[in-house]
Amino acid sequence: VIAMREGKNAEALKWFADCHRPEAKINAAVIDILEGRYKDALTKLNGTGDHNEPLAHILNGQPEKAVEYLAGRNFSYREGSSRVREVLIDAHLMMGRKHMEERNFKKALDEFMLARVPDEEGGSARAGAREVQVDYHIGLAYEALGNKSKARSYYTMAAKPEIRDGNYIRYYQALSQTKLGNKTKAGEIFNSMMDAGEKQISSSGSDTDFFAKFGEREARNVILSEAYLLKGLACKGLGNIEPAKENLEKALELSAGNLYAKVELMDLK
């Protein structure tokens, strides 16, 4: 596990292969996810009941399987499954986005509404302020359905909360500000995201500072991936497409489990 946290995945996989404890298989599957081997991860996770299984389905481009999986499970939210809420949200958001691409806006709206998972139902939110991201997507669906009043109300809700600069959710808040006509405010958010991403990347140069700030529970590459996600989304929001692609590709290179780097990069291709 220590090797995994340090980003030494090959070394970690050797240890997990020699261990017959159930969590070893799950940790090996997590490495598969981080390195883009989603099908291998699904094979390892089958029957474990671990929340990474629906995540692997989502990353593998099958959000419908994730939704089906989650509908048939009762997760124990008070037994350390703090990321379950995020997986639930991601599954419904990805299904909704899929329906949007198919121009089935009513089904998209239904899925986005299901993504409004309350905190107490799904455990603590790791990223924080996920309702902002969800409300923005609900606004998009209402707008596509021609209900401008409802769309504006959801964009307004998404624009209100105070969110820290280092959170990728701010991208969807800035997009909501743009929808409301507040382009200056949106630009300020994108620029603050850029600054936050650059600070996180520069702080990774010092092991002491880096882990003092972020702790040892996240592998270095995963945290750096989030920093490049911030930069990529900021560039995308500012209309700088090529730098956006470069940063989002770097985020995925560092962690193939970075769902929103993958999703937002696909929108640029």
PDB file of N, CA and C in Angstrom, residues 118-209:
ATOM      1  N   PRO A 118     -28.410  13.447  -1.744  1.00  0.00           N
ATOM      2  CA  PRO A 118     -28.103  14.212  -0.525  1.00  0.00           C
ATOM      3  C   PRO A 118     -26.918  13.630   0.229  1.00  0.00           C
ATOM      4  N   ASP A 119     -26.235  14.461   0.965  1.00  0.00           N
ATOM      5  CA  ASP A 119     -25.043  14.036   1.700  1.00  0.00           C
ATOM      6  C   ASP A 119     -25.311  12.860   2.618  1.00  0.00           C
ATOM      7  N   GLU A 120     -26.419  12.907   3.342  1.00  0.00           N
ATOM      8  CA  GLU A 120     -26.682  11.864   4.327  1.00  0.00           C
ATOM      9  C   GLU A 120     -26.995  10.526   3.671  1.00  0.00           C
ATOM     10  N   GLU A 121     -27.381  10.547   2.387  1.00  0.00           N
ATOM     11  CA  GLU A 121     -27.702   9.293   1.713  1.00  0.00           C
ATOM     12  C   GLU A 121     -26.458   8.601   1.189  1.00  0.00           C
ATOM     13  N   GLY A 122     -25.479   9.394   0.779  1.00  0.00           N
ATOM     14  CA  GLY A 122     -24.336   8.775   0.143  1.00  0.00           C
ATOM     15  C   GLY A 122     -23.011   8.965   0.829  1.00  0.00           C
ATOM     16  N   GLY A 123     -22.984   9.423   2.034  1.00  0.00           N
ATOM     17  CA  GLY A 123     -21.711   9.602   2.717  1.00  0.00           C
ATOM     18  C   GLY A 123     -21.113  10.964   2.394  1.00  0.00           C
ATOM     19  N   SER A 124     -19.949  11.277   2.957  1.00  0.00           N
ATOM     20  CA  SER A 124     -19.347  12.588   2.769  1.00  0.00           C
ATOM     21  C   SER A 124     -18.833  12.750   1.353  1.00  0.00           C
ATOM     22  N   ALA A 125     -18.909  13.955   0.843  1.00  0.00           N
ATOM     23  CA  ALA A 125     -18.484  14.235  -0.530  1.00  0.00           C
ATOM     24  C   ALA A 125     -17.005  14.565  -0.562  1.00  0.00           C
ATOM     25  N   ARG A 126     -16.253  13.765  -1.259  1.00  0.00           N
ATOM     26  CA  ARG A 126     -14.807  13.946  -1.300  1.00  0.00           C
ATOM     27  C   ARG A 126     -14.405  15.217  -2.029  1.00  0.00           C
ATOM     28  N   ALA A 127     -15.042  15.459  -3.166  1.00  0.00           N
ATOM     29  CA  ALA A 127     -14.698  16.652  -3.929  1.00  0.00           C
ATOM     30  C   ALA A 127     -15.357  17.887  -3.340  1.00  0.00           C
ATOM     31  N   GLY A 128     -16.519  17.746  -2.749  1.00  0.00           N
ATOM     32  CA  GLY A 128     -17.224  18.875  -2.174  1.00  0.00           C
ATOM     33  C   GLY A 128     -18.041  19.620  -3.216  1.00  0.00           C
ATOM     34  N   ALA A 129     -19.202  20.137  -2.798  1.00  0.00           N
ATOM     35  CA  ALA A 129     -20.049  20.983  -3.644  1.00  0.00           C
ATOM     36  C   ALA A 129     -20.463  20.312  -4.949  1.00  0.00           C
ATOM     37  N   ARG A 130     -20.678  19.001  -4.905  1.00  0.00           N
ATOM     38  CA  ARG A 130     -21.088  18.311  -6.126  1.00  0.00           C
ATOM     39  C   ARG A 130     -22.425  18.808  -6.659  1.00  0.00           C
ATOM     40  N   GLU A 131     -23.276  19.377  -5.761  1.00  0.00           N
ATOM     41  CA  GLU A 131     -24.569  19.884  -6.206  1.00  0.00           C
ATOM     42  C   GLU A 131     -24.409  20.984  -7.246  1.00  0.00           C
ATOM     43  N   VAL A 132     -23.286  21.697  -7.224  1.00  0.00           N
ATOM     44  CA  VAL A 132     -23.033  22.742  -8.216  1.00  0.00           C
ATOM     45  C   VAL A 132     -22.918  22.130  -9.612  1.00  0.00           C
ATOM     46  N   GLN A 133     -22.145  21.088  -9.710  1.00  0.00           N
ATOM     47  CA  GLN A 133     -21.962  20.385 -10.975  1.00  0.00           C
ATOM     48  C   GLN A 133     -23.287  19.792 -11.473  1.00  0.00           C
ATOM     49  N   VAL A 134     -24.031  19.210 -10.548  1.00  0.00           N
ATOM     50  CA  VAL A 134     -25.313  18.596 -10.902  1.00  0.00           C
ATOM     51  C   VAL A 134     -26.311  19.658 -11.349  1.00  0.00           C
ATOM     52  N   ASP A 135     -26.414  20.748 -10.596  1.00  0.00           N
ATOM     53  CA  ASP A 135     -27.376  21.800 -10.947  1.00  0.00           C
ATOM     54  C   ASP A 135     -27.048  22.427 -12.296  1.00  0.00           C
ATOM     55  N   TYR A 136     -25.775  22.554 -12.607  1.00  0.00           N
ATOM     56  CA  TYR A 136     -25.399  23.083 -13.928  1.00  0.00           C
ATOM     57  C   TYR A 136     -25.935  22.171 -15.027  1.00  0.00           C
ATOM     58  N   HIS A 137     -25.777  20.869 -14.853  1.00  0.00           N
ATOM     59  CA  HIS A 137     -26.252  19.927 -15.868  1.00  0.00           C
ATOM     60  C   HIS A 137     -27.786  19.918 -15.956  1.00  0.00           C
ATOM     61  N   ILE A 138     -28.451  20.059 -14.824  1.00  0.00           N
ATOM     62  CA  ILE A 138     -29.910  20.165 -14.851  1.00  0.00           C
ATOM     63  C   ILE A 138     -30.323  21.401 -15.647  1.00  0.00           C
ATOM     64  N   GLY A 139     -29.590  22.488 -15.440  1.00  0.00           N
ATOM     65  CA  GLY A 139     -29.853  23.706 -16.202  1.00  0.00           C
ATOM     66  C   GLY A 139     -29.706  23.481 -17.695  1.00  0.00           C
ATOM     67  N   LEU A 140     -28.672  22.734 -18.089  1.00  0.00           N
ATOM     68  CA  LEU A 140     -28.468  22.434 -19.511  1.00  0.00           C
ATOM     69  C   LEU A 140     -29.658  21.663 -20.083  1.00  0.00           C
ATOM     70  N   ALA A 141     -30.147  20.697 -19.325  1.00  0.00           N
ATOM     71  CA  ALA A 141     -31.276  19.879 -19.803  1.00  0.00           C
ATOM     72  C   ALA A 141     -32.532  20.730 -19.949  1.00  0.00           C
ATOM     73  N   TYR A 142     -32.820  21.554 -18.956  1.00  0.00           N
ATOM     74  CA  TYR A 142     -33.993  22.424 -19.050  1.00  0.00           C
ATOM     75  C   TYR A 142     -33.857  23.390 -20.225  1.00  0.00           C
ATOM     76  N   GLU A 143     -32.649  23.903 -20.422  1.00  0.00           N
ATOM     77  CA  GLU A 143     -32.424  24.822 -21.539  1.00  0.00           C
ATOM     78  C   GLU A 143     -32.684  24.111 -22.872  1.00  0.00           C
ATOM     79  N   ALA A 144     -32.205  22.878 -22.986  1.00  0.00           N
ATOM     80  CA  ALA A 144     -32.405  22.104 -24.212  1.00  0.00           C
ATOM     81  C   ALA A 144     -33.890  21.799 -24.435  1.00  0.00           C
ATOM     82  N   LEU A 145     -34.643  21.692 -23.330  1.00  0.00           N
ATOM     83  CA  LEU A 145     -36.088  21.433 -23.424  1.00  0.00           C
ATOM     84  C   LEU A 145     -36.891  22.708 -23.668  1.00  0.00           C
ATOM     85  N   GLY A 146     -36.199  23.844 -23.698  1.00  0.00           N
ATOM     86  CA  GLY A 146     -36.871  25.110 -23.972  1.00  0.00           C
ATOM     87  C   GLY A 146     -37.439  25.806 -22.757  1.00  0.00           C
ATOM     88  N   ASN A 147     -37.131  25.310 -21.563  1.00  0.00           N
ATOM     89  CA  ASN A 147     -37.631  25.920 -20.334  1.00  0.00           C
ATOM     90  C   ASN A 147     -36.550  26.849 -19.772  1.00  0.00           C
ATOM     91  N   LYS A 148     -36.516  28.071 -20.283  1.00  0.00           N
ATOM     92  CA  LYS A 148     -35.464  29.010 -19.917  1.00  0.00           C
ATOM     93  C   LYS A 148     -35.543  29.441 -18.453  1.00  0.00           C
ATOM     94  N   SER A 149     -36.741  29.550 -17.935  1.00  0.00           N
ATOM     95  CA  SER A 149     -36.915  29.966 -16.542  1.00  0.00           C
ATOM     96  C   SER A 149     -36.326  28.944 -15.578  1.00  0.00           C
ATOM     97  N   LYS A 150     -36.655  27.663 -15.796  1.00  0.00           N
ATOM     98  CA  LYS A 150     -36.114  26.596 -14.952  1.00  0.00           C
ATOM     99  C   LYS A 150     -34.598  26.511 -15.109  1.00  0.00           C
ATOM    100  N   ALA A 151     -34.130  26.639 -16.339  1.00  0.00           N
ATOM    101  CA  ALA A 151     -32.691  26.568 -16.588  1.00  0.00           C
ATOM    102  C   ALA A 151     -31.968  27.654 -15.801  1.00  0.00           C
ATOM    103  N   ARG A 152     -32.501  28.858 -15.848  1.00  0.00           N
ATOM    104  CA  ARG A 152     -31.859  29.974 -15.148  1.00  0.00           C
ATOM    105  C   ARG A 152     -31.861  29.761 -13.635  1.00  0.00           C
ATOM    106  N   SER A 153     -32.923  29.173 -13.114  1.00  0.00           N
ATOM    107  CA  SER A 153     -32.985  28.957 -11.669  1.00  0.00           C
ATOM    108  C   SER A 153     -31.895  27.976 -11.222  1.00  0.00           C
ATOM    109  N   TYR A 154     -31.640  26.955 -12.029  1.00  0.00           N
ATOM    110  CA  TYR A 154     -30.598  25.994 -11.669  1.00  0.00           C
ATOM    111  C   TYR A 154     -29.202  26.572 -11.890  1.00  0.00           C
ATOM    112  N   TYR A 155     -29.015  27.368 -12.930  1.00  0.00           N
ATOM    113  CA  TYR A 155     -27.725  28.032 -13.127  1.00  0.00           C
ATOM    114  C   TYR A 155     -27.448  28.969 -11.950  1.00  0.00           C
ATOM    115  N   THR A 156     -28.489  29.640 -11.471  1.00  0.00           N
ATOM    116  CA  THR A 156     -28.345  30.568 -10.345  1.00  0.00           C
ATOM    117  C   THR A 156     -27.943  29.817  -9.077  1.00  0.00           C
ATOM    118  N   MET A 157     -28.571  28.673  -8.834  1.00  0.00           N
ATOM    119  CA  MET A 157     -28.201  27.861  -7.665  1.00  0.00           C
ATOM    120  C   MET A 157     -26.758  27.386  -7.766  1.00  0.00           C
ATOM    121  N   ALA A 158     -26.338  27.005  -8.977  1.00  0.00           N
ATOM    122  CA  ALA A 158     -24.974  26.513  -9.165  1.00  0.00           C
ATOM    123  C   ALA A 158     -23.944  27.622  -8.979  1.00  0.00           C
ATOM    124  N   ALA A 159     -24.338  28.858  -9.238  1.00  0.00           N
ATOM    125  CA  ALA A 159     -23.393  29.977  -9.173  1.00  0.00           C
ATOM    126  C   ALA A 159     -23.167  30.495  -7.758  1.00  0.00           C
ATOM    127  N   LYS A 160     -24.037  30.139  -6.811  1.00  0.00           N
ATOM    128  CA  LYS A 160     -24.005  30.767  -5.483  1.00  0.00           C
ATOM    129  C   LYS A 160     -22.952  30.276  -4.496  1.00  0.00           C
ATOM    130  N   PRO A 161     -22.767  28.954  -4.313  1.00  0.00           N
ATOM    131  CA  PRO A 161     -21.908  28.481  -3.212  1.00  0.00           C
ATOM    132  C   PRO A 161     -20.464  28.985  -3.267  1.00  0.00           C
ATOM    133  N   GLU A 162     -19.878  29.123  -2.092  1.00  0.00           N
ATOM    134  CA  GLU A 162     -18.453  29.448  -1.990  1.00  0.00           C
ATOM    135  C   GLU A 162     -17.664  28.150  -2.098  1.00  0.00           C
ATOM    136  N   ILE A 163     -16.750  28.073  -3.053  1.00  0.00           N
ATOM    137  CA  ILE A 163     -15.971  26.858  -3.284  1.00  0.00           C
ATOM    138  C   ILE A 163     -14.492  27.235  -3.342  1.00  0.00           C
ATOM    139  N   ARG A 164     -13.649  26.400  -2.755  1.00  0.00           N
ATOM    140  CA  ARG A 164     -12.208  26.684  -2.767  1.00  0.00           C
ATOM    141  C   ARG A 164     -11.656  26.647  -4.190  1.00  0.00           C
ATOM    142  N   ASP A 165     -10.589  27.405  -4.416  1.00  0.00           N
ATOM    143  CA  ASP A 165     -10.004  27.526  -5.751  1.00  0.00           C
ATOM    144  C   ASP A 165      -9.485  26.205  -6.299  1.00  0.00           C
ATOM    145  N   GLY A 166      -9.035  25.299  -5.418  1.00  0.00           N
ATOM    146  CA  GLY A 166      -8.436  24.059  -5.882  1.00  0.00           C
ATOM    147  C   GLY A 166      -9.431  22.951  -6.192  1.00  0.00           C
ATOM    148  N   ASN A 167     -10.693  23.290  -6.347  1.00  0.00           N
ATOM    149  CA  ASN A 167     -11.726  22.293  -6.601  1.00  0.00           C
ATOM    150  C   ASN A 167     -12.195  22.404  -8.059  1.00  0.00           C
ATOM    151  N   TYR A 168     -12.146  21.297  -8.809  1.00  0.00           N
ATOM    152  CA  TYR A 168     -12.541  21.329 -10.219  1.00  0.00           C
ATOM    153  C   TYR A 168     -14.010  21.696 -10.413  1.00  0.00           C
ATOM    154  N   ILE A 169     -14.816  21.563  -9.359  1.00  0.00           N
ATOM    155  CA  ILE A 169     -16.235  21.902  -9.440  1.00  0.00           C
ATOM    156  C   ILE A 169     -16.428  23.367  -9.809  1.00  0.00           C
ATOM    157  N   ARG A 170     -15.447  24.189  -9.511  1.00  0.00           N
ATOM    158  CA  ARG A 170     -15.548  25.619  -9.831  1.00  0.00           C
ATOM    159  C   ARG A 170     -15.711  25.841 -11.343  1.00  0.00           C
ATOM    160  N   TYR A 171     -15.233  24.913 -12.142  1.00  0.00           N
ATOM    161  CA  TYR A 171     -15.392  25.020 -13.599  1.00  0.00           C
ATOM    162  C   TYR A 171     -16.875  25.098 -13.958  1.00  0.00           C
ATOM    163  N   TYR A 172     -17.686  24.247 -13.350  1.00  0.00           N
ATOM    164  CA  TYR A 172     -19.119  24.221 -13.651  1.00  0.00           C
ATOM    165  C   TYR A 172     -19.828  25.436 -13.060  1.00  0.00           C
ATOM    166  N   GLN A 173     -19.253  25.966 -11.984  1.00  0.00           N
ATOM    167  CA  GLN A 173     -19.786  27.201 -11.429  1.00  0.00           C
ATOM    168  C   GLN A 173     -19.513  28.363 -12.386  1.00  0.00           C
ATOM    169  N   ALA A 174     -18.316  28.380 -12.952  1.00  0.00           N
ATOM    170  CA  ALA A 174     -17.979  29.430 -13.914  1.00  0.00           C
ATOM    171  C   ALA A 174     -18.839  29.323 -15.170  1.00  0.00           C
ATOM    172  N   LEU A 175     -19.088  28.101 -15.623  1.00  0.00           N
ATOM    173  CA  LEU A 175     -19.957  27.914 -16.790  1.00  0.00           C
ATOM    174  C   LEU A 175     -21.368  28.412 -16.488  1.00  0.00           C
ATOM    175  N   SER A 176     -21.814  28.218 -15.251  1.00  0.00           N
ATOM    176  CA  SER A 176     -23.124  28.718 -14.846  1.00  0.00           C
ATOM    177  C   SER A 176     -23.146  30.242 -14.861  1.00  0.00           C
ATOM    178  N   GLN A 177     -22.062  30.842 -14.386  1.00  0.00           N
ATOM    179  CA  GLN A 177     -21.958  32.310 -14.429  1.00  0.00           C
ATOM    180  C   GLN A 177     -22.022  32.804 -15.871  1.00  0.00           C
ATOM    181  N   THR A 178     -21.381  32.085 -16.774  1.00  0.00           N
ATOM    182  CA  THR A 178     -21.428  32.455 -18.193  1.00  0.00           C
ATOM    183  C   THR A 178     -22.862  32.387 -18.716  1.00  0.00           C
ATOM    184  N   LYS A 179     -23.573  31.324 -18.352  1.00  0.00           N
ATOM    185  CA  LYS A 179     -24.965  31.170 -18.779  1.00  0.00           C
ATOM    186  C   LYS A 179     -25.836  32.319 -18.265  1.00  0.00           C
ATOM    187  N   LEU A 180     -25.471  32.860 -17.104  1.00  0.00           N
ATOM    188  CA  LEU A 180     -26.231  33.962 -16.502  1.00  0.00           C
ATOM    189  C   LEU A 180     -25.779  35.317 -17.032  1.00  0.00           C
ATOM    190  N   GLY A 181     -24.790  35.316 -17.930  1.00  0.00           N
ATOM    191  CA  GLY A 181     -24.302  36.554 -18.516  1.00  0.00           C
ATOM    192  C   GLY A 181     -23.189  37.222 -17.747  1.00  0.00           C
ATOM    193  N   ASN A 182     -22.679  36.542 -16.704  1.00  0.00           N
ATOM    194  CA  ASN A 182     -21.618  37.121 -15.869  1.00  0.00           C
ATOM    195  C   ASN A 182     -20.240  36.649 -16.359  1.00  0.00           C
ATOM    196  N   LYS A 183     -19.854  37.081 -17.537  1.00  0.00           N
ATOM    197  CA  LYS A 183     -18.622  36.589 -18.145  1.00  0.00           C
ATOM    198  C   LYS A 183     -17.369  37.038 -17.391  1.00  0.00           C
ATOM    199  N   THR A 184     -17.413  38.228 -16.817  1.00  0.00           N
ATOM    200  CA  THR A 184     -16.259  38.717 -16.052  1.00  0.00           C
ATOM    201  C   THR A 184     -16.014  37.840 -14.832  1.00  0.00           C
ATOM    202  N   LYS A 185     -17.095  37.526 -14.112  1.00  0.00           N
ATOM    203  CA  LYS A 185     -16.979  36.665 -12.933  1.00  0.00           C
ATOM    204  C   LYS A 185     -16.496  35.279 -13.337  1.00  0.00           C
ATOM    205  N   ALA A 186     -17.005  34.766 -14.456  1.00  0.00           N
ATOM    206  CA  ALA A 186     -16.574  33.461 -14.939  1.00  0.00           C
ATOM    207  C   ALA A 186     -15.077  33.473 -15.238  1.00  0.00           C
ATOM    208  N   GLY A 187     -14.618  34.524 -15.881  1.00  0.00           N
ATOM    209  CA  GLY A 187     -13.193  34.644 -16.200  1.00  0.00           C
ATOM    210  C   GLY A 187     -12.334  34.670 -14.949  1.00  0.00           C
ATOM    211  N   GLU A 188     -12.811  35.341 -13.907  1.00  0.00           N
ATOM    212  CA  GLU A 188     -12.074  35.392 -12.641  1.00  0.00           C
ATOM    213  C   GLU A 188     -11.937  33.994 -12.048  1.00  0.00           C
ATOM    214  N   ILE A 189     -13.009  33.209 -12.140  1.00  0.00           N
ATOM    215  CA  ILE A 189     -12.974  31.848 -11.598  1.00  0.00           C
ATOM    216  C   ILE A 189     -11.987  30.985 -12.391  1.00  0.00           C
ATOM    217  N   PHE A 190     -12.038  31.087 -13.715  1.00  0.00           N
ATOM    218  CA  PHE A 190     -11.119  30.300 -14.541  1.00  0.00           C
ATOM    219  C   PHE A 190      -9.664  30.651 -14.228  1.00  0.00           C
ATOM    220  N   ASN A 191      -9.387  31.937 -14.056  1.00  0.00           N
ATOM    221  CA  ASN A 191      -8.020  32.359 -13.756  1.00  0.00           C
ATOM    222  C   ASN A 191      -7.572  31.892 -12.380  1.00  0.00           C
ATOM    223  N   SER A 192      -8.480  31.890 -11.408  1.00  0.00           N
ATOM    224  CA  SER A 192      -8.116  31.417 -10.066  1.00  0.00           C
ATOM    225  C   SER A 192      -7.872  29.912 -10.082  1.00  0.00           C
ATOM    226  N   MET A 193      -8.609  29.190 -10.919  1.00  0.00           N
ATOM    227  CA  MET A 193      -8.374  27.756 -11.080  1.00  0.00           C
ATOM    228  C   MET A 193      -6.989  27.504 -11.681  1.00  0.00           C
ATOM    229  N   MET A 194      -6.629  28.312 -12.657  1.00  0.00           N
ATOM    230  CA  MET A 194      -5.312  28.181 -13.280  1.00  0.00           C
ATOM    231  C   MET A 194      -4.206  28.382 -12.245  1.00  0.00           C
ATOM    232  N   ASP A 195      -4.358  29.439 -11.440  1.00  0.00           N
ATOM    233  CA  ASP A 195      -3.369  29.726 -10.395  1.00  0.00           C
ATOM    234  C   ASP A 195      -3.281  28.580  -9.392  1.00  0.00           C
ATOM    235  N   ALA A 196      -4.430  28.033  -9.006  1.00  0.00           N
ATOM    236  CA  ALA A 196      -4.445  26.944  -8.025  1.00  0.00           C
ATOM    237  C   ALA A 196      -3.767  25.702  -8.578  1.00  0.00           C
ATOM    238  N   GLY A 197      -4.022  25.405  -9.849  1.00  0.00           N
ATOM    239  CA  GLY A 197      -3.390  24.249 -10.481  1.00  0.00           C
ATOM    240  C   GLY A 197      -1.885  24.400 -10.550  1.00  0.00           C
ATOM    241  N   GLU A 198      -1.430  25.575 -10.933  1.00  0.00           N
ATOM    242  CA  GLU A 198       0.006  25.825 -11.038  1.00  0.00           C
ATOM    243  C   GLU A 198       0.688  25.746  -9.672  1.00  0.00           C
ATOM    244  N   LYS A 199       0.011  26.245  -8.634  1.00  0.00           N
ATOM    245  CA  LYS A 199       0.570  26.180  -7.275  1.00  0.00           C
ATOM    246  C   LYS A 199       0.698  24.735  -6.807  1.00  0.00           C
ATOM    247  N   GLN A 200      -0.316  23.920  -7.101  1.00  0.00           N
ATOM    248  CA  GLN A 200      -0.256  22.520  -6.703  1.00  0.00           C
ATOM    249  C   GLN A 200       0.881  21.793  -7.408  1.00  0.00           C
ATOM    250  N   ILE A 201       1.083  22.109  -8.669  1.00  0.00           N
ATOM    251  CA  ILE A 201       2.152  21.463  -9.441  1.00  0.00           C
ATOM    252  C   ILE A 201       3.520  21.887  -8.920  1.00  0.00           C
ATOM    253  N   SER A 202       3.668  23.177  -8.645  1.00  0.00           N
ATOM    254  CA  SER A 202       4.963  23.666  -8.160  1.00  0.00           C
ATOM    255  C   SER A 202       5.270  23.137  -6.770  1.00  0.00           C
ATOM    256  N   SER A 203       4.230  22.952  -5.932  1.00  0.00           N
ATOM    257  CA  SER A 203       4.462  22.468  -4.570  1.00  0.00           C
ATOM    258  C   SER A 203       4.861  21.003  -4.556  1.00  0.00           C
ATOM    259  N   SER A 204       4.619  20.288  -5.658  1.00  0.00           N
ATOM    260  CA  SER A 204       4.983  18.872  -5.707  1.00  0.00           C
ATOM    261  C   SER A 204       6.482  18.673  -5.811  1.00  0.00           C
ATOM    262  N   GLY A 205       7.208  19.757  -6.055  1.00  0.00           N
ATOM    263  CA  GLY A 205       8.661  19.647  -6.163  1.00  0.00           C
ATOM    264  C   GLY A 205       9.332  19.365  -4.843  1.00  0.00           C
ATOM    265  N   SER A 206       8.640  19.678  -3.754  1.00  0.00           N
ATOM    266  CA  SER A 206       9.180  19.422  -2.417  1.00  0.00           C
ATOM    267  C   SER A 206       8.332  18.365  -1.734  1.00  0.00           C
ATOM    268  N   ASP A 207       8.910  17.214  -1.462  1.00  0.00           N
ATOM    269  CA  ASP A 207       8.164  16.129  -0.822  1.00  0.00           C
ATOM    270  C   ASP A 207       7.546  16.581   0.489  1.00  0.00           C
ATOM    271  N   THR A 208       8.318  17.336   1.273  1.00  0.00           N
ATOM    272  CA  THR A 208       7.835  17.770   2.583  1.00  0.00           C
ATOM    273  C   THR A 208       6.624  18.670   2.436  1.00  0.00           C
ATOM    274  N   ASP A 209       6.751  19.703   1.593  1.00  0.00           N
ATOM    275  CA  ASP A 209       5.649  20.632   1.412  1.00  0.00           C
ATOM    276  C   ASP A 209       4.452  19.939   0.791  1.00  0.00           C
TER     277      ASP A 209
END
